[in-house]
mmCIF file of N, CA and C in Angstrom:
data_model
loop_
_atom_site.group_PDB
_atom_site.id
_atom_site.type_symbol
_atom_site.label_atom_id
_atom_site.label_comp_id
_atom_site.label_asym_id
_atom_site.label_seq_id
_atom_site.Cartn_x
_atom_site.Cartn_y
_atom_site.Cartn_z
ATOM 1 N N MET A 154 3.426 -1.860 16.779
ATOM 2 C CA MET A 154 2.497 -3.049 16.187
ATOM 3 C C MET A 154 1.320 -2.311 15.734
ATOM 4 N N PRO A 155 1.077 -1.979 14.583
ATOM 5 C CA PRO A 155 -0.137 -1.407 13.826
ATOM 6 C C PRO A 155 -1.535 -2.204 14.118
ATOM 7 N N GLN A 156 -2.560 -1.635 14.414
ATOM 8 C CA GLN A 156 -3.714 -2.272 14.685
ATOM 9 C C GLN A 156 -4.725 -1.420 13.938
ATOM 10 N N VAL A 157 -5.637 -2.010 13.212
ATOM 11 C CA VAL A 157 -6.672 -1.288 12.318
ATOM 12 C C VAL A 157 -7.792 -1.783 12.849
ATOM 13 N N ALA A 158 -8.837 -1.120 13.031
ATOM 14 C CA ALA A 158 -10.196 -1.547 13.349
ATOM 15 C C ALA A 158 -11.191 -0.873 12.420
ATOM 16 N N ILE A 159 -11.808 -1.694 11.779
ATOM 17 C CA ILE A 159 -12.753 -1.417 10.746
ATOM 18 C C ILE A 159 -14.275 -1.722 11.266
ATOM 19 N N THR A 160 -15.207 -0.906 11.431
ATOM 20 C CA THR A 160 -16.610 -1.137 11.431
ATOM 21 C C THR A 160 -17.396 -1.044 10.161
ATOM 22 N N LEU A 161 -18.129 -1.992 9.976
ATOM 23 C CA LEU A 161 -19.047 -2.212 8.733
ATOM 24 C C LEU A 161 -20.332 -2.559 9.161
ATOM 25 N N ALA A 162 -21.568 -2.304 8.345
ATOM 26 C CA ALA A 162 -22.751 -2.885 8.332
ATOM 27 C C ALA A 162 -22.778 -4.261 8.027
ATOM 28 N N GLU A 163 -23.499 -5.006 8.571
ATOM 29 C CA GLU A 163 -23.501 -6.420 8.306
ATOM 30 C C GLU A 163 -23.947 -6.500 6.780
ATOM 31 N N GLY A 164 -23.547 -7.672 5.903
ATOM 32 C CA GLY A 164 -24.101 -7.739 4.683
ATOM 33 C C GLY A 164 -23.073 -8.305 3.612
ATOM 34 N N ARG A 165 -21.857 -8.028 3.905
ATOM 35 C CA ARG A 165 -20.803 -8.284 3.019
ATOM 36 C C ARG A 165 -20.665 -9.899 3.065
ATOM 37 N N SER A 166 -20.155 -10.486 1.872
ATOM 38 C CA SER A 166 -19.725 -11.759 1.848
ATOM 39 C C SER A 166 -18.248 -12.214 2.471
ATOM 40 N N PRO A 167 -18.198 -13.343 2.976
ATOM 41 C CA PRO A 167 -16.871 -13.787 3.603
ATOM 42 C C PRO A 167 -15.704 -13.622 2.449
ATOM 43 N N GLU A 168 -16.065 -13.730 1.448
ATOM 44 C CA GLU A 168 -14.891 -13.355 0.382
ATOM 45 C C GLU A 168 -14.568 -11.553 0.332
ATOM 46 N N GLN A 169 -15.541 -10.861 0.313
ATOM 47 C CA GLN A 169 -15.525 -9.435 0.425
ATOM 48 C C GLN A 169 -14.841 -8.958 1.790
ATOM 49 N N ILE A 170 -15.225 -9.710 2.731
ATOM 50 C CA ILE A 170 -14.441 -9.372 3.979
ATOM 51 C C ILE A 170 -12.905 -9.682 3.972
ATOM 52 N N ARG A 171 -12.615 -10.860 3.534
ATOM 53 C CA ARG A 171 -11.246 -11.284 3.382
ATOM 54 C C ARG A 171 -10.559 -10.567 2.421
ATOM 55 N N ALA A 172 -11.001 -9.940 1.437
ATOM 56 C CA ALA A 172 -10.369 -9.143 0.373
ATOM 57 C C ALA A 172 -9.994 -7.781 1.071
ATOM 58 N N LEU A 173 -11.167 -7.300 1.836
ATOM 59 C CA LEU A 173 -10.767 -6.180 2.735
ATOM 60 C C LEU A 173 -9.582 -6.096 3.558
ATOM 61 N N LEU A 174 -9.541 -7.288 4.457
ATOM 62 C CA LEU A 174 -8.425 -7.527 5.437
ATOM 63 C C LEU A 174 -7.177 -7.629 4.680
ATOM 64 N N HIS A 175 -7.148 -8.355 3.434
ATOM 65 C CA HIS A 175 -5.943 -8.542 2.789
ATOM 66 C C HIS A 175 -5.622 -7.119 2.229
ATOM 67 N N ALA A 176 -6.387 -6.333 1.664
ATOM 68 C CA ALA A 176 -6.013 -4.944 1.175
ATOM 69 C C ALA A 176 -5.409 -4.057 2.170
ATOM 70 N N VAL A 177 -6.196 -4.030 3.407
ATOM 71 C CA VAL A 177 -5.662 -3.156 4.530
ATOM 72 C C VAL A 177 -4.264 -3.723 5.022
ATOM 73 N N HIS A 178 -4.275 -5.152 5.212
ATOM 74 C CA HIS A 178 -2.869 -5.376 5.611
ATOM 75 C C HIS A 178 -1.828 -5.010 4.819
ATOM 76 N N THR A 179 -2.017 -5.031 3.438
ATOM 77 C CA THR A 179 -1.119 -4.988 2.295
ATOM 78 C C THR A 179 -0.690 -3.232 2.540
ATOM 79 N N ALA A 180 -1.727 -2.506 2.615
ATOM 80 C CA ALA A 180 -1.412 -1.282 2.586
ATOM 81 C C ALA A 180 -0.698 -0.673 3.931
ATOM 82 N N VAL A 181 -1.021 -1.449 5.006
ATOM 83 C CA VAL A 181 -0.118 -1.159 6.275
ATOM 84 C C VAL A 181 1.252 -1.410 6.053
ATOM 85 N N LEU A 182 1.319 -2.785 5.725
ATOM 86 C CA LEU A 182 2.651 -3.278 5.473
ATOM 87 C C LEU A 182 3.591 -2.224 4.415
ATOM 88 N N ARG A 183 2.946 -1.762 3.274
ATOM 89 C CA ARG A 183 3.751 -1.071 2.361
ATOM 90 C C ARG A 183 3.985 0.260 3.005
ATOM 91 N N THR A 184 3.298 0.887 3.943
ATOM 92 C CA THR A 184 3.630 2.217 4.495
ATOM 93 C C THR A 184 4.021 2.327 5.672
ATOM 94 N N THR A 185 4.393 1.345 6.395
ATOM 95 C CA THR A 185 4.966 1.408 7.896
ATOM 96 C C THR A 185 6.374 0.377 7.988
ATOM 97 N N ASN A 186 6.985 0.604 8.759
ATOM 98 C CA ASN A 186 8.331 -0.016 8.865
ATOM 99 C C ASN A 186 7.907 -1.123 9.970
ATOM 100 N N THR A 187 7.367 -2.250 9.496
ATOM 101 C CA THR A 187 6.844 -3.304 10.579
ATOM 102 C C THR A 187 6.995 -4.656 10.069
ATOM 103 N N LYS A 188 7.010 -5.641 10.745
ATOM 104 C CA LYS A 188 6.775 -6.890 10.058
ATOM 105 C C LYS A 188 5.372 -7.438 9.985
ATOM 106 N N PRO A 189 5.160 -8.280 8.925
ATOM 107 C CA PRO A 189 3.803 -8.536 8.499
ATOM 108 C C PRO A 189 2.888 -9.360 9.776
ATOM 109 N N GLU A 190 3.769 -9.916 10.400
ATOM 110 C CA GLU A 190 3.102 -10.736 11.702
ATOM 111 C C GLU A 190 2.760 -9.919 12.776
ATOM 112 N N TYR A 191 3.285 -8.515 12.617
ATOM 113 C CA TYR A 191 2.779 -7.599 13.879
ATOM 114 C C TYR A 191 1.485 -6.915 13.563
ATOM 115 N N ILE A 192 1.071 -6.855 12.261
ATOM 116 C CA ILE A 192 -0.024 -6.103 11.774
ATOM 117 C C ILE A 192 -1.392 -6.754 12.275
ATOM 118 N N ARG A 193 -2.297 -6.194 12.714
ATOM 119 C CA ARG A 193 -3.639 -6.592 13.162
ATOM 120 C C ARG A 193 -4.627 -5.955 12.537
ATOM 121 N N VAL A 194 -5.565 -6.685 12.082
ATOM 122 C CA VAL A 194 -6.599 -5.979 11.260
ATOM 123 C C VAL A 194 -7.905 -6.507 11.854
ATOM 124 N N VAL A 195 -8.945 -5.720 12.192
ATOM 125 C CA VAL A 195 -10.111 -6.382 12.950
ATOM 126 C C VAL A 195 -11.263 -5.709 12.294
ATOM 127 N N VAL A 196 -12.078 -6.576 11.813
ATOM 128 C CA VAL A 196 -13.612 -6.155 11.265
ATOM 129 C C VAL A 196 -14.568 -6.284 12.067
ATOM 130 N N HIS A 197 -15.270 -5.218 12.634
ATOM 131 C CA HIS A 197 -16.540 -5.386 13.570
ATOM 132 C C HIS A 197 -17.653 -5.349 12.602
ATOM 133 N N GLU A 198 -18.603 -6.225 12.501
ATOM 134 C CA GLU A 198 -19.965 -6.027 11.704
ATOM 135 C C GLU A 198 -20.898 -5.726 12.743
ATOM 136 N N VAL A 199 -21.605 -4.801 12.206
ATOM 137 C CA VAL A 199 -22.824 -4.171 13.100
ATOM 138 C C VAL A 199 -24.144 -4.593 12.437
ATOM 139 N N PRO A 200 -24.953 -5.137 13.078
ATOM 140 C CA PRO A 200 -26.407 -5.418 12.473
ATOM 141 C C PRO A 200 -26.852 -4.279 11.923
ATOM 142 N N ARG A 201 -27.576 -4.121 10.802
ATOM 143 C CA ARG A 201 -27.882 -3.097 10.087
ATOM 144 C C ARG A 201 -29.242 -2.229 10.807
ATOM 145 N N SER A 202 -29.701 -3.048 11.834
ATOM 146 C CA SER A 202 -30.715 -2.370 12.604
ATOM 147 C C SER A 202 -30.174 -1.645 13.836
ATOM 148 N N HIS A 203 -29.048 -1.737 13.848
ATOM 149 C CA HIS A 203 -28.338 -1.077 15.012
ATOM 150 C C HIS A 203 -27.195 0.095 14.686
ATOM 151 N N TRP A 204 -27.480 0.509 13.383
ATOM 152 C CA TRP A 204 -26.706 1.704 12.693
ATOM 153 C C TRP A 204 -27.594 2.543 12.158
ATOM 154 N N ALA A 205 -27.759 3.792 12.647
ATOM 155 C CA ALA A 205 -28.543 4.774 12.102
ATOM 156 C C ALA A 205 -27.923 6.086 11.611
ATOM 157 N N THR A 206 -28.278 6.622 10.706
ATOM 158 C CA THR A 206 -27.853 7.900 10.097
ATOM 159 C C THR A 206 -29.072 8.683 9.903
ATOM 160 N N GLY A 207 -28.883 10.003 10.584
ATOM 161 C CA GLY A 207 -30.257 10.926 10.642
ATOM 162 C C GLY A 207 -31.269 10.216 11.193
ATOM 163 N N ASP A 208 -31.327 9.484 12.314
ATOM 164 C CA ASP A 208 -32.366 8.923 12.851
ATOM 165 C C ASP A 208 -33.038 7.798 12.135
ATOM 166 N N VAL A 209 -32.296 7.226 11.070
ATOM 167 C CA VAL A 209 -33.088 6.213 10.257
ATOM 168 C C VAL A 209 -31.743 4.942 10.170
ATOM 169 N N THR A 210 -32.525 3.983 10.443
ATOM 170 C CA THR A 210 -31.489 2.718 10.534
ATOM 171 C C THR A 210 -31.064 2.178 8.993
ATOM 172 N N LEU A 211 -30.248 1.600 8.975
ATOM 173 C CA LEU A 211 -29.958 0.973 7.703
ATOM 174 C C LEU A 211 -30.891 0.087 7.100
ATOM 175 N N THR A 212 -31.562 -0.664 8.163
ATOM 176 C CA THR A 212 -32.623 -1.593 7.606
ATOM 177 C C THR A 212 -33.614 -0.772 7.264
ATOM 178 N N GLU A 213 -33.891 0.332 7.863
ATOM 179 C CA GLU A 213 -35.336 1.331 7.195
ATOM 180 C C GLU A 213 -34.790 1.773 6.002
ATOM 181 N N MET A 214 -33.614 2.193 5.900
ATOM 182 C CA MET A 214 -32.944 2.772 4.464
ATOM 183 C C MET A 214 -33.064 1.576 3.401
ATOM 184 N N ASP A 215 -32.720 0.574 3.640
ATOM 185 C CA ASP A 215 -32.927 -0.718 2.802
ATOM 186 C C ASP A 215 -34.317 -0.951 2.302
ATOM 187 N N ALA A 216 -35.280 -0.929 3.191
ATOM 188 C CA ALA A 216 -36.760 -1.095 2.829
ATOM 189 C C ALA A 216 -37.009 -0.006 1.848
ATOM 190 N N THR A 217 -36.516 1.207 1.975
ATOM 191 C CA THR A 217 -37.129 2.144 0.645
ATOM 192 C C THR A 217 -36.064 2.504 -0.313
ATOM 193 N N ALA A 218 -34.858 1.774 -0.394
ATOM 194 C CA ALA A 218 -34.079 2.118 -1.487
ATOM 195 C C ALA A 218 -34.454 1.404 -2.654
ATOM 196 N N SER A 219 -33.944 1.699 -3.793
ATOM 197 C CA SER A 219 -34.204 1.231 -5.024
ATOM 198 C C SER A 219 -33.175 -0.040 -5.228
ATOM 199 N N PRO A 220 -33.346 -1.178 -6.153
ATOM 200 C CA PRO A 220 -32.612 -2.109 -6.218
ATOM 201 C C PRO A 220 -31.004 -1.792 -6.667
ATOM 202 N N GLU A 221 -31.059 -0.632 -7.597
ATOM 203 C CA GLU A 221 -29.730 -0.374 -8.092
ATOM 204 C C GLU A 221 -28.862 0.368 -7.031
ATOM 205 N N GLU A 222 -29.285 0.888 -5.836
ATOM 206 C CA GLU A 222 -28.319 1.487 -4.905
ATOM 207 C C GLU A 222 -27.373 0.461 -4.260
ATOM 208 N N PRO A 223 -26.180 1.064 -4.054
ATOM 209 C CA PRO A 223 -25.179 0.014 -3.373
ATOM 210 C C PRO A 223 -25.363 0.138 -2.031
ATOM 211 N N GLN A 224 -24.886 -1.122 -1.296
ATOM 212 C CA GLN A 224 -25.232 -1.285 0.110
ATOM 213 C C GLN A 224 -24.258 -0.313 0.824
ATOM 214 N N SER A 225 -24.854 0.311 1.997
ATOM 215 C CA SER A 225 -23.998 0.994 2.833
ATOM 216 C C SER A 225 -22.895 0.295 3.556
#
């Protein structure tokens, strides 16, 4: 029974999360010998203030980022 855990910073729309769940489920189904109902995909969303890279939180990075930069 495959189980996939994905951790993302908060900020994606419900539609983006749903598309991610579908794409991952499809990839697991295509590459493993299992039934669709046995595949588990879980998305954990972490507040941007609780995720740091190089001792700088994503919230702090957002405050200094230019508008064109994609979200982490």
